[in-house]
């Protein structure tokens, strides 16, 4: 089974880190392929960049030359998952949703700890649309940008642990979701420091995608995610 | 005051029709400028096309060469409004929301009558995110595609009136929103046939945009819609 | 176009201030007429006074001797809007709702800053019924009574700014609604002090009422707001 | 213990019927006193009449010359309960709420069968504000006016039974609330015809009011229902 | 009228205290019978114990040898009420729900003060399922276990009063529900210390159960709570 | 990895069928062990039987003599999952929730098709508590009892397909969950007949349980599902 793990930003080292993390929980026989968009921002921290990434991920996935069995959209709180579902016949798993649905098996309430405060409403909106918000205790920001997670992991762990503790003590979270595709490497340290289950969205998405493939299930095509109608499109695909 | 009315598809005749409709309710002194995206589909009827339109509208609006006072996103149930709000300092009004908030001043419950069934969930999702769904009785599809509204207006009126009547009689709607940027010309006929107020989103958006400008109000920049952070972006703007 | 702006209390100086504020955003050609109830309390700060005002406003509006095009109910969180809608054929706009629907075009979440703590639940209830509460971050009380706003504007600004800042910092509001008909004069100072858009309900209501009239739209008469049935009524109208 | 049962319309025969029905479930030692407003409509079937009734009931209750232990607001879906709570130190029970909270002890979902279609949204709104709507399957209209219940009880039973059956079969109601103060006499016949528990709001309210008095409980005065502030009021009380 | 008040734990002294408290509000002619489960935990403070209690209460109630008119399930936030409703023809009243529905007649919002923090989510879940959570401001824990209420009433009052005050001041509760079957004796002291109405679930349940019996109402048998189908059951009843 | 799949009824042939179905999607190296309660009903179709099953499953799981890595509660809409989570250190997955969270990756809305109408509210309640109801279009009953699924599979397929089609056409479901532990064998036929993805809860639960184990995640013990406090328990475990 081959699973594409699509980074939402153009930073290749982050794609590698995400794919590496995904491989740690993949079953034997599952090939994880990290893909990086050909255009867009080097980090997504807002709606403009996220909408650009939505299209860039569709571009990258649909131009991938080999067959694949599932796609993971590895951006937290990002736009675009519904478009991928229309364009593809294989299952699409968004890491924001994967983290949330996994966390809900582990505790009564969960919180998300993400990067910048400005991305909090994006994540809240995605959870609301996904219908996975009823047991979300809070979405908290560590105050660090996406690229700072890579450049200063020590400070990142500290900030995330601080917010995770606040979430447990004040918001009554019992589980914490790491709210960024690039946080997986921090999982062990945050777990050790907080004593509650820590869910990484990428890893959660790998297990869910594998499960869907194993059950032979894919996106329903009867209504919302039906294949796009044939029509005149200008300027797409972008690489042409 | 100059208001840009951004069509979401590449069909220029539809841009003209939308702008013409907008002018009918614009105040003296308001200049309505219709703009057409440089890429994307000739009609938006699903998520893929809508995400492409989101970026295409941002491209078209940000490359408009003259100053302007407000922008209307003239696609019903489409993605992208949040991105425009980040990129601009002037108010942005989405017609899905404009129709809904206007309808709520006119009756206890409202319904939306749109084009194809597959676009119903997109509209429902936008209303949910906008927090304008609590008084939405239903979103109903006429079964006609966007371009059929132009090519066969007689059949369009008939189908819309049929669904509008169902909405009033079965779903307890007291007001009907026309769920497509290109439906404005049908307003009078639908009103005559149903006896309830009919709200066209483009016209509603014009009055709201004018009001915001007159009050000196624009998008809050403190959090969700703050100007994007400065970062490395590849391949944007597209025309460069 | 003539718009009646109905104060909910019997304090004529407040009617004047409200009407004056309304005129600042009215279009050329719009006549703003302030009306004061003939009975009721000199300030509304609770349910008893608000119910009395509901009837007093209906009495004042229906006995206004000239034709008019729209009515603004200029009390924040007050009862009675639905009754006016039944009695009239022209649009009725409540300032609580006008402020909320306007704020929702400007930021992801809004807060209301009102007068006394005891009026907070009234405002929350009106927003809930109007289906405009989903994006309300909080309703906060400044602790000042309605009449103190007039008598001590300096202290009023200070108290309102304090609560507005709390709303932005703690409740994640991005826009503030001034939760009292008599607060409009404070708008500029509060805006300057907080850096977020400040919405005055009366002004917002003027732009919405004008828009409805310009679009030729009025209250739906098919169900909830149908004209009252003919029946035996004792003691009404009160002035007879 | 003396309980005032306040009719919301001016039809004295209906007051008598309501009081008579209340007496059937009152405990020994409880005196039921029916009171009729001195002004207002002879039947309440919409917001205008209901707002007028709100004030008329406050007028009638506060001018009642003897001491009393609780008040029942015997109009279904009517305004005004919050005002009574502010004005009085004894408990106030609204029959719309009493029927709903009672029905919730008897089945998983309940429906309300009321008079005219136009009163349905009023009842829905009251249940929503009361926070008693989550288990409401539907509010259905029999199509008969309030006074027709008295004048043609046979037809009333037939219409109510028809809607009650629809509620059970289609809306999955397991309990039916009779949605009008004047329906109590129909209870036995409707019960016999439908086979589900039928709740009359007036009777439910009597048992709840008695319970509150017996427990020594009354309206909290710390915030929403605090006694009105002392202020200048013109034209109230009306009889003066 | 005979009402069974079923304790959920095996501590007989607590059964006695609960029954004694129930008698204080029971009408003349109502016999209160306390029953104690034959198996289970000596205090219920979590889901395992609560599920065990659910079955133990069904066992105890269905093996009670005399006729009875209603049953009160006297555990706060416990499982099992739905099972009792299926097994019995007489009304069943849960004290969590009785306290909530009673509190809602007394103030705009209520809070619950319970024992241990771990029982808070159980109570929140019961209120949510019962559809009585919309006006619940908070569920707070005093930090004392069930049996400590009996063994150290002075400390119990202190802890409950502290949380009740927090609920009123910070959560905007206007009424407090005592969130444990064994707290009734503390009612007077907590009332005196907080100045808001204090609702004991057992007493509230007595008045509601009496009211249902007096109205001749009992559990609807058409769907959710229909009598169990006849089938092969192993190991039940346990005492056989 | 060993996963216990706990049937909720005492019918051993159904345990075998459930375990057999689970094995079809289990990874190589995963051992599926079906366990049957020692007491309870031969089929669960209501609250009484479900509460009994809750305790019986806890009894069966905690007395299983070998180590295991995860538990699947294989009853649809049943009580008890929270108790198992308290008693165990390994993950617990309920099939009602597993089917729902899986379906949400496959379509915009899902429906459940279950056995008898009386079990519909139980399933709705479990989904509500789990916070997985926002995208549930409907829960529909086939009208067949649990044991009829085994005894008359042809009729079962027909009835389930009929309701599944109704769900897709009328309720706008895009995915169907088979709402009974014993329906897995029908999956292929129902899929073929409806053209939408069909989710079997047991199989979904296997993939989720395996994923949790592979990620090293288990139930959070900080609050709701903390290990039960040590206390005096009478009559448990039952087999002693």
PDB file of C-alpha atoms in Angstrom, chain F:
ATOM      1  CA  UNK F   1      -1.242  -7.930  19.421  1.00  0.00           C
ATOM      2  CA  UNK F   2      -4.326  -9.476  21.014  1.00  0.00           C
ATOM      3  CA  UNK F   3      -7.677  -7.698  20.775  1.00  0.00           C
ATOM      4  CA  UNK F   4     -10.700  -8.835  22.761  1.00  0.00           C
ATOM      5  CA  UNK F   5     -13.941  -8.410  20.878  1.00  0.00           C
ATOM      6  CA  UNK F   6     -16.714  -8.459  23.455  1.00  0.00           C
ATOM      7  CA  UNK F   7     -20.161  -9.464  22.309  1.00  0.00           C
ATOM      8  CA  UNK F   8     -22.886  -7.809  24.412  1.00  0.00           C
ATOM      9  CA  UNK F   9     -25.361 -10.683  24.306  1.00  0.00           C
ATOM     10  CA  UNK F  10     -25.089 -14.299  25.407  1.00  0.00           C
ATOM     11  CA  UNK F  11     -25.533 -15.830  21.956  1.00  0.00           C
ATOM     12  CA  UNK F  12     -22.229 -17.605  21.299  1.00  0.00           C
ATOM     13  CA  UNK F  13     -22.836 -18.049  17.586  1.00  0.00           C
ATOM     14  CA  UNK F  14     -23.068 -14.288  17.272  1.00  0.00           C
ATOM     15  CA  UNK F  15     -19.781 -13.889  19.128  1.00  0.00           C
ATOM     16  CA  UNK F  16     -18.208 -16.255  16.606  1.00  0.00           C
ATOM     17  CA  UNK F  17     -19.640 -14.329  13.666  1.00  0.00           C
ATOM     18  CA  UNK F  18     -18.425 -11.027  15.056  1.00  0.00           C
ATOM     19  CA  UNK F  19     -14.934 -12.373  15.706  1.00  0.00           C
ATOM     20  CA  UNK F  20     -14.786 -13.946  12.266  1.00  0.00           C
ATOM     21  CA  UNK F  21     -15.714 -10.647  10.667  1.00  0.00           C
ATOM     22  CA  UNK F  22     -13.129  -8.814  12.752  1.00  0.00           C
ATOM     23  CA  UNK F  23     -10.410 -11.175  11.580  1.00  0.00           C
ATOM     24  CA  UNK F  24     -11.014 -10.219   7.953  1.00  0.00           C
ATOM     25  CA  UNK F  25      -9.555  -6.770   8.466  1.00  0.00           C
ATOM     26  CA  UNK F  26      -7.098  -7.514  11.260  1.00  0.00           C
ATOM     27  CA  UNK F  27      -3.427  -7.088  10.389  1.00  0.00           C
ATOM     28  CA  UNK F  28      -1.144 -10.074  10.256  1.00  0.00           C
ATOM     29  CA  UNK F  29       0.021 -10.646  13.801  1.00  0.00           C
ATOM     30  CA  UNK F  30      -3.222  -9.477  15.389  1.00  0.00           C
ATOM     31  CA  UNK F  31      -5.085 -12.122  17.335  1.00  0.00           C
ATOM     32  CA  UNK F  32      -8.843 -11.562  17.623  1.00  0.00           C
ATOM     33  CA  UNK F  33     -10.488 -13.188  20.644  1.00  0.00           C
ATOM     34  CA  UNK F  34     -14.259 -13.172  20.826  1.00  0.00           C
ATOM     35  CA  UNK F  35     -15.726 -13.176  24.314  1.00  0.00           C
ATOM     36  CA  UNK F  36     -19.297 -13.864  25.392  1.00  0.00           C
ATOM     37  CA  UNK F  37     -20.851 -12.516  28.608  1.00  0.00           C
ATOM     38  CA  UNK F  38     -21.705 -15.060  31.286  1.00  0.00           C
ATOM     39  CA  UNK F  39     -25.031 -13.434  32.011  1.00  0.00           C
ATOM     40  CA  UNK F  40     -27.547 -11.167  30.330  1.00  0.00           C
ATOM     41  CA  UNK F  41     -29.940 -11.425  27.402  1.00  0.00           C
ATOM     42  CA  UNK F  42     -29.495 -13.447  24.230  1.00  0.00           C
ATOM     43  CA  UNK F  43     -29.983 -10.185  22.330  1.00  0.00           C
ATOM     44  CA  UNK F  44     -29.868  -6.555  23.449  1.00  0.00           C
ATOM     45  CA  UNK F  45     -32.720  -4.453  22.180  1.00  0.00           C
ATOM     46  CA  UNK F  46     -33.347  -1.874  24.837  1.00  0.00           C
ATOM     47  CA  UNK F  47     -31.998  -0.110  27.879  1.00  0.00           C
ATOM     48  CA  UNK F  48     -32.608  -2.787  30.497  1.00  0.00           C
ATOM     49  CA  UNK F  49     -30.744  -5.415  28.508  1.00  0.00           C
ATOM     50  CA  UNK F  50     -28.070  -2.945  27.582  1.00  0.00           C
ATOM     51  CA  UNK F  51     -27.357  -1.955  31.164  1.00  0.00           C
ATOM     52  CA  UNK F  52     -27.179  -5.609  32.102  1.00  0.00           C
ATOM     53  CA  UNK F  53     -24.783  -6.155  29.206  1.00  0.00           C
ATOM     54  CA  UNK F  54     -22.637  -3.241  30.356  1.00  0.00           C
ATOM     55  CA  UNK F  55     -21.916  -5.022  33.616  1.00  0.00           C
ATOM     56  CA  UNK F  56     -21.679  -8.438  31.966  1.00  0.00           C
ATOM     57  CA  UNK F  57     -19.052  -7.194  29.518  1.00  0.00           C
ATOM     58  CA  UNK F  58     -17.054  -5.644  32.345  1.00  0.00           C
ATOM     59  CA  UNK F  59     -17.291  -8.968  34.161  1.00  0.00           C
ATOM     60  CA  UNK F  60     -16.209 -10.970  31.115  1.00  0.00           C
ATOM     61  CA  UNK F  61     -13.353  -8.697  30.136  1.00  0.00           C
ATOM     62  CA  UNK F  62     -11.880  -8.286  33.604  1.00  0.00           C
ATOM     63  CA  UNK F  63     -11.982 -12.034  34.204  1.00  0.00           C
ATOM     64  CA  UNK F  64     -10.302 -12.898  30.926  1.00  0.00           C
ATOM     65  CA  UNK F  65      -7.219 -14.819  32.049  1.00  0.00           C
ATOM     66  CA  UNK F  66      -4.607 -13.738  29.512  1.00  0.00           C
ATOM     67  CA  UNK F  67      -3.063 -10.361  28.724  1.00  0.00           C
ATOM     68  CA  UNK F  68      -4.546  -8.322  25.891  1.00  0.00           C
ATOM     69  CA  UNK F  69      -3.809  -5.051  24.110  1.00  0.00           C
ATOM     70  CA  UNK F  70      -7.205  -3.560  23.365  1.00  0.00           C
ATOM     71  CA  UNK F  71     -10.923  -4.222  23.813  1.00  0.00           C
ATOM     72  CA  UNK F  72     -13.732  -3.722  21.350  1.00  0.00           C
ATOM     73  CA  UNK F  73     -17.213  -3.275  22.786  1.00  0.00           C
ATOM     74  CA  UNK F  74     -19.175  -4.925  19.997  1.00  0.00           C
ATOM     75  CA  UNK F  75     -22.706  -3.768  20.761  1.00  0.00           C
ATOM     76  CA  UNK F  76     -24.329  -0.985  18.773  1.00  0.00           C
ATOM     77  CA  UNK F  77     -25.763   1.819  20.864  1.00  0.00           C
ATOM     78  CA  UNK F  78     -25.022   0.024  24.129  1.00  0.00           C
ATOM     79  CA  UNK F  79     -24.091   1.304  27.559  1.00  0.00           C
ATOM     80  CA  UNK F  80     -20.900   0.566  29.415  1.00  0.00           C
ATOM     81  CA  UNK F  81     -17.893   1.757  27.430  1.00  0.00           C
ATOM     82  CA  UNK F  82     -16.936   4.360  30.055  1.00  0.00           C
ATOM     83  CA  UNK F  83     -16.832   1.700  32.783  1.00  0.00           C
ATOM     84  CA  UNK F  84     -14.471  -0.478  30.777  1.00  0.00           C
ATOM     85  CA  UNK F  85     -12.229   2.509  30.231  1.00  0.00           C
ATOM     86  CA  UNK F  86     -11.975   3.053  33.973  1.00  0.00           C
ATOM     87  CA  UNK F  87     -11.225  -0.595  34.710  1.00  0.00           C
ATOM     88  CA  UNK F  88      -8.592  -1.125  32.002  1.00  0.00           C
ATOM     89  CA  UNK F  89      -5.248   0.345  31.031  1.00  0.00           C
ATOM     90  CA  UNK F  90      -5.574  -0.686  27.392  1.00  0.00           C
ATOM     91  CA  UNK F  91      -7.657   1.185  24.803  1.00  0.00           C
ATOM     92  CA  UNK F  92     -11.395   0.507  24.551  1.00  0.00           C
ATOM     93  CA  UNK F  93     -13.209   1.084  21.265  1.00  0.00           C
ATOM     94  CA  UNK F  94     -16.990   1.114  20.992  1.00  0.00           C
ATOM     95  CA  UNK F  95     -18.336   0.017  17.612  1.00  0.00           C
ATOM     96  CA  UNK F  96     -21.032   2.712  17.498  1.00  0.00           C
ATOM     97  CA  UNK F  97     -18.338   5.344  17.686  1.00  0.00           C
ATOM     98  CA  UNK F  98     -15.918   3.489  15.415  1.00  0.00           C
ATOM     99  CA  UNK F  99     -18.486   3.257  12.649  1.00  0.00           C
ATOM    100  CA  UNK F 100     -19.370   6.921  12.994  1.00  0.00           C
ATOM    101  CA  UNK F 101     -15.849   8.310  13.075  1.00  0.00           C
ATOM    102  CA  UNK F 102     -14.936   6.119  10.104  1.00  0.00           C
ATOM    103  CA  UNK F 103     -17.980   7.145   8.105  1.00  0.00           C
ATOM    104  CA  UNK F 104     -17.090  10.787   8.616  1.00  0.00           C
ATOM    105  CA  UNK F 105     -13.926  10.274   6.550  1.00  0.00           C
ATOM    106  CA  UNK F 106     -15.994   9.004   3.639  1.00  0.00           C
ATOM    107  CA  UNK F 107     -18.851  11.433   3.122  1.00  0.00           C
ATOM    108  CA  UNK F 108     -20.445  14.664   4.258  1.00  0.00           C
ATOM    109  CA  UNK F 109     -23.260  12.966   6.178  1.00  0.00           C
ATOM    110  CA  UNK F 110     -23.839   9.382   7.295  1.00  0.00           C
ATOM    111  CA  UNK F 111     -26.847   7.392   8.419  1.00  0.00           C
ATOM    112  CA  UNK F 112     -27.106   4.331  10.633  1.00  0.00           C
ATOM    113  CA  UNK F 113     -29.418   1.453   9.763  1.00  0.00           C
ATOM    114  CA  UNK F 114     -30.166  -0.606  12.836  1.00  0.00           C
ATOM    115  CA  UNK F 115     -32.549  -3.350  13.959  1.00  0.00           C
ATOM    116  CA  UNK F 116     -35.705  -2.390  15.885  1.00  0.00           C
ATOM    117  CA  UNK F 117     -37.195   1.072  16.093  1.00  0.00           C
ATOM    118  CA  UNK F 118     -36.907   1.032  19.877  1.00  0.00           C
ATOM    119  CA  UNK F 119     -33.118   0.968  19.681  1.00  0.00           C
ATOM    120  CA  UNK F 120     -32.928   4.122  17.560  1.00  0.00           C
ATOM    121  CA  UNK F 121     -32.969   6.517  20.538  1.00  0.00           C
ATOM    122  CA  UNK F 122     -30.221   4.529  22.262  1.00  0.00           C
ATOM    123  CA  UNK F 123     -27.976   4.923  19.241  1.00  0.00           C
ATOM    124  CA  UNK F 124     -28.851   8.598  18.908  1.00  0.00           C
ATOM    125  CA  UNK F 125     -28.017   9.113  22.562  1.00  0.00           C
ATOM    126  CA  UNK F 126     -24.646   7.349  22.302  1.00  0.00           C
ATOM    127  CA  UNK F 127     -23.709   9.418  19.234  1.00  0.00           C
ATOM    128  CA  UNK F 128     -24.746  12.605  20.992  1.00  0.00           C
ATOM    129  CA  UNK F 129     -22.669  11.828  24.067  1.00  0.00           C
ATOM    130  CA  UNK F 130     -19.733  10.835  21.884  1.00  0.00           C
ATOM    131  CA  UNK F 131     -19.989  14.164  20.064  1.00  0.00           C
ATOM    132  CA  UNK F 132     -20.261  12.308  16.752  1.00  0.00           C
ATOM    133  CA  UNK F 133     -23.838  13.279  15.902  1.00  0.00           C
ATOM    134  CA  UNK F 134     -23.343  16.548  14.030  1.00  0.00           C
ATOM    135  CA  UNK F 135     -22.958  14.813  10.689  1.00  0.00           C
ATOM    136  CA  UNK F 136     -25.440  12.010  11.355  1.00  0.00           C
ATOM    137  CA  UNK F 137     -28.263  12.385   8.843  1.00  0.00           C
ATOM    138  CA  UNK F 138     -30.529   9.811  10.490  1.00  0.00           C
ATOM    139  CA  UNK F 139     -30.737   6.582  12.428  1.00  0.00           C
ATOM    140  CA  UNK F 140     -33.189   4.249  10.747  1.00  0.00           C
ATOM    141  CA  UNK F 141     -34.668   0.944  11.841  1.00  0.00           C
ATOM    142  CA  UNK F 142     -35.006  -2.059   9.545  1.00  0.00           C
ATOM    143  CA  UNK F 143     -37.679  -3.482  11.824  1.00  0.00           C
ATOM    144  CA  UNK F 144     -35.864  -6.790  12.270  1.00  0.00           C
ATOM    145  CA  UNK F 145     -34.680  -8.023  15.653  1.00  0.00           C
ATOM    146  CA  UNK F 146     -31.039  -8.868  16.328  1.00  0.00           C
ATOM    147  CA  UNK F 147     -31.564 -12.619  16.110  1.00  0.00           C
ATOM    148  CA  UNK F 148     -33.552 -12.358  12.881  1.00  0.00           C
ATOM    149  CA  UNK F 149     -30.414 -11.074  11.181  1.00  0.00           C
ATOM    150  CA  UNK F 150     -28.899 -14.487  11.721  1.00  0.00           C
ATOM    151  CA  UNK F 151     -31.982 -16.560  11.084  1.00  0.00           C
ATOM    152  CA  UNK F 152     -33.171 -14.817   7.932  1.00  0.00           C
ATOM    153  CA  UNK F 153     -30.248 -13.038   6.241  1.00  0.00           C
ATOM    154  CA  UNK F 154     -32.070 -12.645   2.935  1.00  0.00           C
ATOM    155  CA  UNK F 155     -34.901 -10.669   4.474  1.00  0.00           C
ATOM    156  CA  UNK F 156     -32.384  -8.745   6.533  1.00  0.00           C
ATOM    157  CA  UNK F 157     -30.469  -7.605   3.467  1.00  0.00           C
ATOM    158  CA  UNK F 158     -33.676  -6.530   1.810  1.00  0.00           C
ATOM    159  CA  UNK F 159     -34.861  -4.489   4.787  1.00  0.00           C
ATOM    160  CA  UNK F 160     -31.480  -2.886   5.348  1.00  0.00           C
ATOM    161  CA  UNK F 161     -31.063  -1.991   1.689  1.00  0.00           C
ATOM    162  CA  UNK F 162     -34.512  -0.398   1.670  1.00  0.00           C
ATOM    163  CA  UNK F 163     -33.691   1.829   4.637  1.00  0.00           C
ATOM    164  CA  UNK F 164     -30.217   2.583   3.313  1.00  0.00           C
ATOM    165  CA  UNK F 165     -31.722   3.819   0.071  1.00  0.00           C
ATOM    166  CA  UNK F 166     -34.195   5.985   1.944  1.00  0.00           C
ATOM    167  CA  UNK F 167     -31.335   7.422   3.963  1.00  0.00           C
ATOM    168  CA  UNK F 168     -29.400   8.309   0.817  1.00  0.00           C
ATOM    169  CA  UNK F 169     -32.347   9.724  -1.093  1.00  0.00           C
ATOM    170  CA  UNK F 170     -34.316  11.492   1.622  1.00  0.00           C
ATOM    171  CA  UNK F 171     -31.893  12.159   4.450  1.00  0.00           C
ATOM    172  CA  UNK F 172     -28.900  13.027   2.251  1.00  0.00           C
ATOM    173  CA  UNK F 173     -26.662  10.362   3.759  1.00  0.00           C
ATOM    174  CA  UNK F 174     -23.587   9.597   1.680  1.00  0.00           C
ATOM    175  CA  UNK F 175     -22.362   6.685   3.824  1.00  0.00           C
ATOM    176  CA  UNK F 176     -24.252   3.996   5.726  1.00  0.00           C
ATOM    177  CA  UNK F 177     -23.227   2.464   9.050  1.00  0.00           C
ATOM    178  CA  UNK F 178     -24.557  -1.002   9.798  1.00  0.00           C
ATOM    179  CA  UNK F 179     -26.082  -0.488  13.205  1.00  0.00           C
ATOM    180  CA  UNK F 180     -25.679  -3.869  14.854  1.00  0.00           C
ATOM    181  CA  UNK F 181     -22.713  -6.005  15.831  1.00  0.00           C
ATOM    182  CA  UNK F 182     -24.144  -8.898  13.893  1.00  0.00           C
ATOM    183  CA  UNK F 183     -24.599  -7.230  10.521  1.00  0.00           C
ATOM    184  CA  UNK F 184     -21.053  -7.527   9.213  1.00  0.00           C
ATOM    185  CA  UNK F 185     -21.773 -10.481   6.973  1.00  0.00           C
ATOM    186  CA  UNK F 186     -24.336  -8.408   5.115  1.00  0.00           C
ATOM    187  CA  UNK F 187     -21.873  -5.720   4.161  1.00  0.00           C
ATOM    188  CA  UNK F 188     -21.025  -6.866   0.653  1.00  0.00           C
ATOM    189  CA  UNK F 189     -24.625  -7.287  -0.398  1.00  0.00           C
ATOM    190  CA  UNK F 190     -25.699  -3.957   0.977  1.00  0.00           C
ATOM    191  CA  UNK F 191     -22.760  -2.236  -0.677  1.00  0.00           C
ATOM    192  CA  UNK F 192     -23.616  -3.782  -4.021  1.00  0.00           C
ATOM    193  CA  UNK F 193     -27.239  -2.729  -3.762  1.00  0.00           C
ATOM    194  CA  UNK F 194     -26.747   0.880  -2.677  1.00  0.00           C
ATOM    195  CA  UNK F 195     -23.587   2.164  -4.333  1.00  0.00           C
ATOM    196  CA  UNK F 196     -22.398   4.030  -1.257  1.00  0.00           C
ATOM    197  CA  UNK F 197     -19.713   3.055   1.246  1.00  0.00           C
ATOM    198  CA  UNK F 198     -21.021   0.721   3.946  1.00  0.00           C
ATOM    199  CA  UNK F 199     -19.239   0.790   7.289  1.00  0.00           C
ATOM    200  CA  UNK F 200     -19.325  -2.126   9.674  1.00  0.00           C
ATOM    201  CA  UNK F 201     -18.596  -1.013  13.221  1.00  0.00           C
ATOM    202  CA  UNK F 202     -16.682  -4.106  14.261  1.00  0.00           C
ATOM    203  CA  UNK F 203     -14.276  -3.897  11.365  1.00  0.00           C
ATOM    204  CA  UNK F 204     -13.847  -0.161  11.823  1.00  0.00           C
ATOM    205  CA  UNK F 205     -13.143  -0.748  15.506  1.00  0.00           C
ATOM    206  CA  UNK F 206     -10.442  -3.293  14.711  1.00  0.00           C
ATOM    207  CA  UNK F 207      -8.535  -0.837  12.548  1.00  0.00           C
ATOM    208  CA  UNK F 208      -8.885   1.922  15.150  1.00  0.00           C
ATOM    209  CA  UNK F 209      -7.821  -0.313  18.035  1.00  0.00           C
ATOM    210  CA  UNK F 210      -4.816  -1.547  16.083  1.00  0.00           C
ATOM    211  CA  UNK F 211      -3.876   2.028  15.256  1.00  0.00           C
ATOM    212  CA  UNK F 212      -4.062   3.138  18.901  1.00  0.00           C
ATOM    213  CA  UNK F 213      -1.894   0.213  19.975  1.00  0.00           C
ATOM    214  CA  UNK F 214       0.598   0.878  17.197  1.00  0.00           C
ATOM    215  CA  UNK F 215       0.860   4.520  18.269  1.00  0.00           C
ATOM    216  CA  UNK F 216       1.343   3.463  21.902  1.00  0.00           C
ATOM    217  CA  UNK F 217      -1.771   5.369  22.974  1.00  0.00           C
ATOM    218  CA  UNK F 218      -4.292   4.407  25.616  1.00  0.00           C
ATOM    219  CA  UNK F 219      -7.067   5.901  27.743  1.00  0.00           C
ATOM    220  CA  UNK F 220      -6.151   9.052  29.622  1.00  0.00           C
ATOM    221  CA  UNK F 221      -6.268   8.490  33.350  1.00  0.00           C
ATOM    222  CA  UNK F 222      -6.309  12.066  34.572  1.00  0.00           C
ATOM    223  CA  UNK F 223      -9.997  12.565  35.165  1.00  0.00           C
ATOM    224  CA  UNK F 224     -13.091  10.911  33.704  1.00  0.00           C
ATOM    225  CA  UNK F 225     -11.611   7.454  33.172  1.00  0.00           C
ATOM    226  CA  UNK F 226      -9.219   7.346  36.122  1.00  0.00           C
ATOM    227  CA  UNK F 227      -8.967   3.924  37.767  1.00  0.00           C
ATOM    228  CA  UNK F 228     -11.847   3.481  40.243  1.00  0.00           C
ATOM    229  CA  UNK F 229     -11.082   4.499  43.800  1.00  0.00           C
ATOM    230  CA  UNK F 230     -10.538   1.670  46.229  1.00  0.00           C
ATOM    231  CA  UNK F 231     -13.737   1.029  48.153  1.00  0.00           C
ATOM    232  CA  UNK F 232     -16.033  -1.576  49.656  1.00  0.00           C
ATOM    233  CA  UNK F 233     -17.935  -3.349  46.937  1.00  0.00           C
ATOM    234  CA  UNK F 234     -20.532  -6.002  47.634  1.00  0.00           C
ATOM    235  CA  UNK F 235     -21.311  -8.800  45.171  1.00  0.00           C
ATOM    236  CA  UNK F 236     -18.644  -8.034  42.587  1.00  0.00           C
ATOM    237  CA  UNK F 237     -17.146  -9.717  40.699  1.00  0.00           C
ATOM    238  CA  UNK F 238     -20.245 -11.775  40.119  1.00  0.00           C
ATOM    239  CA  UNK F 239     -18.479 -15.056  39.549  1.00  0.00           C
ATOM    240  CA  UNK F 240     -16.744 -15.031  42.912  1.00  0.00           C
TER     241      UNK F 240
END
